[in-house]
PDB file of C-alpha atoms in Angstrom:
ATOM      1  CA  GLN A  26       0.000   0.000   0.000  1.00 78.00           C
ATOM      2  CA  ARG A  27       2.905   2.383   0.667  1.00 83.00           C
ATOM      3  CA  ARG A  28       4.145   1.847  -2.866  1.00 86.00           C
ATOM      4  CA  ALA A  29       0.721   2.821  -4.269  1.00 85.00           C
ATOM      5  CA  ILE A  30       0.679   5.957  -2.106  1.00 82.00           C
ATOM      6  CA  PHE A  31       4.208   6.827  -3.262  1.00 85.00           C
ATOM      7  CA  GLU A  32       3.310   6.312  -6.934  1.00 85.00           C
ATOM      8  CA  ASN A  33       0.162   8.402  -6.527  1.00 83.00           C
ATOM      9  CA  TYR A  34       2.220  11.197  -4.939  1.00 80.00           C
ATOM     10  CA  ILE A  35       4.806  11.057  -7.734  1.00 84.00           C
ATOM     11  CA  LYS A  36       2.075  11.289 -10.377  1.00 82.00           C
ATOM     12  CA  GLY A  37       0.035  14.002  -8.679  1.00 77.00           C
ATOM     13  CA  TRP A  38       1.694  16.280  -6.137  1.00 75.00           C
ATOM     14  CA  LEU A  39       5.462  15.914  -6.555  1.00 80.00           C
ATOM     15  CA  LEU A  40       5.833  18.633  -9.204  1.00 80.00           C
ATOM     16  CA  PRO A  41       3.575  21.161  -7.419  1.00 75.00           C
ATOM     17  CA  ASP A  42       5.492  20.539  -4.179  1.00 77.00           C
ATOM     18  CA  ILE A  43       8.816  21.089  -5.950  1.00 81.00           C
ATOM     19  CA  ALA A  44       7.449  24.297  -7.495  1.00 75.00           C
ATOM     20  CA  LEU A  45       6.378  25.476  -4.028  1.00 75.00           C
ATOM     21  CA  LEU A  46       9.798  24.700  -2.580  1.00 77.00           C
ATOM     22  CA  VAL A  47      11.508  26.628  -5.369  1.00 78.00           C
ATOM     23  CA  ALA A  48       9.065  29.518  -4.937  1.00 71.00           C
ATOM     24  CA  ASP A  49       9.693  29.645  -1.190  1.00 72.00           C
ATOM     25  CA  ALA A  50      13.471  29.460  -1.700  1.00 74.00           C
ATOM     26  CA  LEU A  51      13.272  32.316  -4.208  1.00 71.00           C
ATOM     27  CA  ALA A  52      11.118  34.338  -1.830  1.00 69.00           C
ATOM     28  CA  VAL A  53      13.616  33.946   0.987  1.00 69.00           C
ATOM     29  CA  THR A  54      16.587  34.666  -1.295  1.00 71.00           C
ATOM     30  CA  LEU A  55      15.034  37.699  -2.989  1.00 66.00           C
ATOM     31  CA  ASN A  56      13.688  39.189   0.217  1.00 65.00           C
ATOM     32  CA  GLN A  57      17.143  39.514   1.807  1.00 60.00           C
ATOM     33  CA  ASN A  58      17.216  43.274   1.206  1.00 61.00           C
ATOM     34  CA  GLY A  59      13.573  43.822   2.204  1.00 60.00           C
ATOM     35  CA  GLU A  60      12.403  45.011  -1.233  1.00 63.00           C
ATOM     36  CA  ASP A  61       9.181  43.786  -2.793  1.00 63.00           C
ATOM     37  CA  SER A  62       9.935  42.745  -6.366  1.00 64.00           C
ATOM     38  CA  PRO A  63       7.565  41.376  -9.038  1.00 66.00           C
ATOM     39  CA  VAL A  64       9.324  38.002  -8.848  1.00 62.00           C
ATOM     40  CA  LEU A  65       8.695  37.911  -5.118  1.00 64.00           C
ATOM     41  CA  ARG A  66       4.992  38.620  -5.671  1.00 66.00           C
ATOM     42  CA  ILE A  67       4.810  35.784  -8.206  1.00 65.00           C
ATOM     43  CA  THR A  68       6.430  33.379  -5.745  1.00 64.00           C
ATOM     44  CA  ARG A  69       3.855  34.343  -3.140  1.00 64.00           C
ATOM     45  CA  ALA A  70       1.101  33.622  -5.653  1.00 66.00           C
ATOM     46  CA  CYS A  71       2.562  30.145  -6.187  1.00 64.00           C
ATOM     47  CA  ARG A  72       1.756  29.397  -2.563  1.00 65.00           C
ATOM     48  CA  LEU A  73      -1.918  29.388  -3.532  1.00 64.00           C
ATOM     49  CA  MET A  74      -1.283  25.969  -5.041  1.00 62.00           C
ATOM     50  CA  LYS A  75      -1.413  24.628  -1.493  1.00 65.00           C
ATOM     51  CA  VAL A  76      -5.128  25.385  -1.515  1.00 65.00           C
ATOM     52  CA  LEU A  77      -5.594  22.745  -4.201  1.00 64.00           C
ATOM     53  CA  ARG A  78      -4.879  20.060  -1.636  1.00 65.00           C
ATOM     54  CA  ILE A  79      -8.034  21.009   0.201  1.00 69.00           C
ATOM     55  CA  THR A  80     -10.084  19.621  -2.693  1.00 71.00           C
ATOM     56  CA  ARG A  81      -9.032  16.120  -1.665  1.00 71.00           C
ATOM     57  CA  LEU A  82     -10.403  16.750   1.811  1.00 73.00           C
ATOM     58  CA  PHE A  83     -13.712  17.986   0.356  1.00 75.00           C
ATOM     59  CA  ARG A  84     -14.065  14.855  -1.781  1.00 78.00           C
ATOM     60  CA  PHE A  85     -13.415  12.659   1.263  1.00 78.00           C
ATOM     61  CA  LEU A  86     -15.949  14.576   3.364  1.00 77.00           C
ATOM     62  CA  GLU A  87     -18.543  14.362   0.602  1.00 78.00           C
ATOM     63  CA  ARG A  88     -18.179  10.582   0.423  1.00 81.00           C
ATOM     64  CA  ALA A  89     -18.425  10.309   4.210  1.00 80.00           C
ATOM     65  CA  MET A  90     -21.522  12.528   4.264  1.00 76.00           C
ATOM     66  CA  THR A  91     -23.226  10.475   1.562  1.00 79.00           C
ATOM     67  CA  LEU A  92     -22.734   7.292   3.542  1.00 80.00           C
ATOM     68  CA  SER A  93     -23.668   8.526   6.998  1.00 81.00           C
ATOM     69  CA  LEU A  94     -26.058  11.520   6.889  1.00 79.00           C
ATOM     70  CA  SER A  95     -29.675  11.983   5.874  1.00 83.00           C
ATOM     71  CA  TRP A  96     -30.492  14.016   2.773  1.00 81.00           C
ATOM     72  CA  LYS A  97     -31.822  16.921   4.863  1.00 85.00           C
ATOM     73  CA  VAL A  98     -28.615  17.251   6.851  1.00 83.00           C
ATOM     74  CA  ARG A  99     -26.535  16.881   3.677  1.00 80.00           C
ATOM     75  CA  PHE A 100     -28.603  19.594   1.968  1.00 83.00           C
ATOM     76  CA  GLY A 101     -28.124  21.919   4.952  1.00 86.00           C
ATOM     77  CA  LEU A 102     -24.389  21.327   4.942  1.00 81.00           C
ATOM     78  CA  GLN A 103     -24.212  21.882   1.197  1.00 80.00           C
ATOM     79  CA  MET A 104     -26.102  25.170   1.503  1.00 85.00           C
ATOM     80  CA  SER A 105     -23.776  26.251   4.330  1.00 87.00           C
ATOM     81  CA  SER A 106     -20.704  25.381   2.296  1.00 82.00           C
ATOM     82  CA  LEU A 107     -22.156  27.191  -0.720  1.00 84.00           C
ATOM     83  CA  PHE A 108     -22.673  30.285   1.429  1.00 88.00           C
ATOM     84  CA  PHE A 109     -19.090  30.033   2.716  1.00 88.00           C
ATOM     85  CA  VAL A 110     -17.679  29.642  -0.814  1.00 85.00           C
ATOM     86  CA  THR A 111     -19.712  32.645  -1.988  1.00 88.00           C
ATOM     87  CA  ILE A 112     -18.407  34.804   0.852  1.00 91.00           C
ATOM     88  CA  LEU A 113     -14.834  33.593   0.272  1.00 90.00           C
ATOM     89  CA  LEU A 114     -15.046  34.235  -3.484  1.00 88.00           C
ATOM     90  CA  ASN A 115     -16.410  37.730  -2.907  1.00 91.00           C
ATOM     91  CA  HIS A 116     -13.652  38.453  -0.393  1.00 92.00           C
ATOM     92  CA  LEU A 117     -10.894  37.261  -2.750  1.00 90.00           C
ATOM     93  CA  LEU A 118     -12.299  39.210  -5.687  1.00 91.00           C
ATOM     94  CA  CYS A 119     -12.723  42.250  -3.431  1.00 92.00           C
ATOM     95  CA  CYS A 120      -9.043  42.081  -2.496  1.00 91.00           C
ATOM     96  CA  LEU A 121      -8.106  41.640  -6.145  1.00 91.00           C
ATOM     97  CA  TRP A 122     -10.216  44.693  -7.091  1.00 91.00           C
ATOM     98  CA  TRP A 123      -8.415  46.672  -4.373  1.00 91.00           C
ATOM     99  CA  VAL A 124      -5.010  45.599  -5.733  1.00 89.00           C
ATOM    100  CA  VAL A 125      -6.068  46.616  -9.256  1.00 90.00           C
ATOM    101  CA  GLY A 126      -7.161  49.988  -7.863  1.00 89.00           C
ATOM    102  CA  ILE A 127      -3.920  50.577  -5.977  1.00 88.00           C
ATOM    103  CA  HIS A 128      -1.215  48.947  -8.108  1.00 86.00           C
ATOM    104  CA  GLY A 129      -2.800  48.341 -11.523  1.00 84.00           C
ATOM    105  CA  PRO A 130      -1.502  50.072 -14.626  1.00 85.00           C
ATOM    106  CA  THR A 131      -3.360  53.163 -15.663  1.00 87.00           C
ATOM    107  CA  ASP A 132      -3.661  54.726 -19.094  1.00 88.00           C
ATOM    108  CA  THR A 133      -5.762  57.656 -17.889  1.00 89.00           C
ATOM    109  CA  GLY A 134      -3.586  58.699 -14.965  1.00 88.00           C
ATOM    110  CA  SER A 135      -6.321  57.846 -12.493  1.00 89.00           C
ATOM    111  CA  ARG A 136      -7.518  54.819 -10.541  1.00 90.00           C
ATOM    112  CA  TRP A 137     -10.869  54.006  -8.948  1.00 90.00           C
ATOM    113  CA  VAL A 138      -9.402  54.306  -5.442  1.00 88.00           C
ATOM    114  CA  GLU A 139      -8.126  57.809  -6.144  1.00 86.00           C
ATOM    115  CA  ALA A 140     -11.394  58.850  -7.781  1.00 85.00           C
ATOM    116  CA  MET A 141     -13.534  57.372  -5.002  1.00 84.00           C
ATOM    117  CA  PHE A 142     -11.551  58.616  -2.001  1.00 81.00           C
ATOM    118  CA  ALA A 143     -10.174  61.905  -3.375  1.00 75.00           C
ATOM    119  CA  GLU A 144     -12.342  64.094  -1.136  1.00 73.00           C
ATOM    120  CA  HIS A 145     -12.121  62.101   2.088  1.00 73.00           C
ATOM    121  CA  ASP A 146     -10.195  59.147   3.416  1.00 70.00           C
ATOM    122  CA  ALA A 147     -12.334  57.219   5.881  1.00 76.00           C
ATOM    123  CA  GLY A 148      -9.831  54.469   6.680  1.00 82.00           C
ATOM    124  CA  MET A 149      -9.194  50.900   5.629  1.00 84.00           C
ATOM    125  CA  THR A 150     -12.514  49.547   6.902  1.00 87.00           C
ATOM    126  CA  TRP A 151     -14.416  51.927   4.639  1.00 87.00           C
ATOM    127  CA  HIS A 152     -12.100  51.059   1.729  1.00 88.00           C
ATOM    128  CA  TYR A 153     -12.606  47.324   2.234  1.00 90.00           C
ATOM    129  CA  VAL A 154     -16.377  47.610   2.563  1.00 92.00           C
ATOM    130  CA  THR A 155     -16.513  49.784  -0.567  1.00 90.00           C
ATOM    131  CA  ALA A 156     -14.486  47.227  -2.550  1.00 92.00           C
ATOM    132  CA  LEU A 157     -16.636  44.396  -1.148  1.00 93.00           C
ATOM    133  CA  HIS A 158     -19.791  46.299  -2.092  1.00 93.00           C
ATOM    134  CA  TRP A 159     -18.469  46.678  -5.654  1.00 93.00           C
ATOM    135  CA  THR A 160     -17.669  42.959  -5.850  1.00 93.00           C
ATOM    136  CA  ILE A 161     -21.060  41.855  -4.556  1.00 92.00           C
ATOM    137  CA  ALA A 162     -22.755  44.309  -6.933  1.00 92.00           C
ATOM    138  CA  GLN A 163     -20.845  42.772  -9.840  1.00 90.00           C
ATOM    139  CA  MET A 164     -21.737  39.228  -8.758  1.00 87.00           C
ATOM    140  CA  THR A 165     -25.431  40.011  -8.345  1.00 85.00           C
ATOM    141  CA  LEU A 166     -25.800  42.630 -11.090  1.00 77.00           C
ATOM    142  CA  GLY A 167     -26.573  45.214  -8.434  1.00 81.00           C
ATOM    143  CA  ALA A 168     -25.845  48.929  -8.375  1.00 84.00           C
ATOM    144  CA  THR A 169     -22.780  50.659  -7.002  1.00 86.00           C
ATOM    145  CA  ASP A 170     -21.226  54.102  -7.252  1.00 86.00           C
ATOM    146  CA  VAL A 171     -17.711  52.713  -7.781  1.00 89.00           C
ATOM    147  CA  MET A 172     -16.747  52.917 -11.444  1.00 90.00           C
ATOM    148  CA  PRO A 173     -13.625  51.823 -13.317  1.00 91.00           C
ATOM    149  CA  VAL A 174     -11.622  54.833 -14.542  1.00 91.00           C
ATOM    150  CA  ASN A 175      -8.946  53.198 -16.709  1.00 91.00           C
ATOM    151  CA  SER A 176      -8.610  50.331 -19.181  1.00 91.00           C
ATOM    152  CA  CYS A 177      -7.150  47.835 -16.710  1.00 90.00           C
ATOM    153  CA  GLU A 178     -10.039  48.366 -14.313  1.00 92.00           C
ATOM    154  CA  ARG A 179     -12.555  48.171 -17.177  1.00 93.00           C
ATOM    155  CA  ILE A 180     -11.055  44.835 -18.302  1.00 92.00           C
ATOM    156  CA  PHE A 181     -11.234  43.557 -14.727  1.00 92.00           C
ATOM    157  CA  THR A 182     -14.887  44.651 -14.550  1.00 92.00           C
ATOM    158  CA  VAL A 183     -15.691  42.722 -17.727  1.00 92.00           C
ATOM    159  CA  PHE A 184     -13.854  39.709 -16.268  1.00 90.00           C
ATOM    160  CA  MET A 185     -15.946  40.031 -13.100  1.00 90.00           C
ATOM    161  CA  LEU A 186     -19.185  40.115 -15.085  1.00 90.00           C
ATOM    162  CA  ILE A 187     -18.176  36.913 -16.883  1.00 90.00           C
ATOM    163  CA  VAL A 188     -17.279  35.280 -13.545  1.00 87.00           C
ATOM    164  CA  ALA A 189     -20.627  36.422 -12.134  1.00 89.00           C
ATOM    165  CA  LEU A 190     -22.474  34.957 -15.102  1.00 89.00           C
ATOM    166  CA  LEU A 191     -20.705  31.618 -14.722  1.00 88.00           C
ATOM    167  CA  PHE A 192     -21.057  31.585 -10.941  1.00 85.00           C
ATOM    168  CA  GLY A 193     -24.742  32.514 -11.034  1.00 85.00           C
ATOM    169  CA  SER A 194     -25.637  29.939 -13.683  1.00 87.00           C
ATOM    170  CA  THR A 195     -23.655  27.268 -11.833  1.00 83.00           C
ATOM    171  CA  LEU A 196     -25.409  28.180  -8.602  1.00 79.00           C
ATOM    172  CA  VAL A 197     -28.864  27.935 -10.180  1.00 82.00           C
ATOM    173  CA  SER A 198     -28.088  24.597 -11.867  1.00 83.00           C
ATOM    174  CA  TRP A 199     -26.565  23.196  -8.674  1.00 74.00           C
ATOM    175  CA  ILE A 200     -29.581  24.122  -6.527  1.00 73.00           C
ATOM    176  CA  SER A 201     -32.223  22.893  -9.006  1.00 69.00           C
TER     177      SER A 201
END
C-alpha cells in the first residue's frame, strides 16, 4: 500500500510541491534586502497551489456525508458550504479589485481608489467595505457608485461580469 501511495504522490503532487519549494526558496533569497519585487509577488502567488490540496479533503468529506447523513442534513451542509464559498469568493475578488485599484496600470492617470476617495479618506474599513460592495454588486448585477476609470479596471470589470455569469448559472443549476 505504501508503494501505491508513493506512486500516486509522484504522479500528482510531486511537481507542485517542488514548485512550491523553489518559490519559497526564491522568496527567501530575494527578500534579503527587504524590497518587494515582481518576482517575489509571483512566488507568493505560487503558494496558492497549497489550496488545491483542500479539494481532496472535500471529496473525502462528501463521500463520508453520503454514507452517513440523511439528505436533509446533507442539503443543509451543502447550503452552508455554498454560502461560505460565496463569501470567500467575494472576499478574494474584493481584495483583487483593491489591488487593481492601488497597483494596476493606468492609461488615464487615475484609478478608482483615487477617484472614489479623493475628497475624504475614511480608513481601511471603509475602503474594504466599498471594494466588497463593488464585488457583490458585480456578482449580483446590483448597483454601485464605484466605477472603473482606466482600461485595466474596465477589463477587470468585464472579467468580473463573466465570472458572475458563470457563478450565477452554476449556482442555479446546482440548486435545481
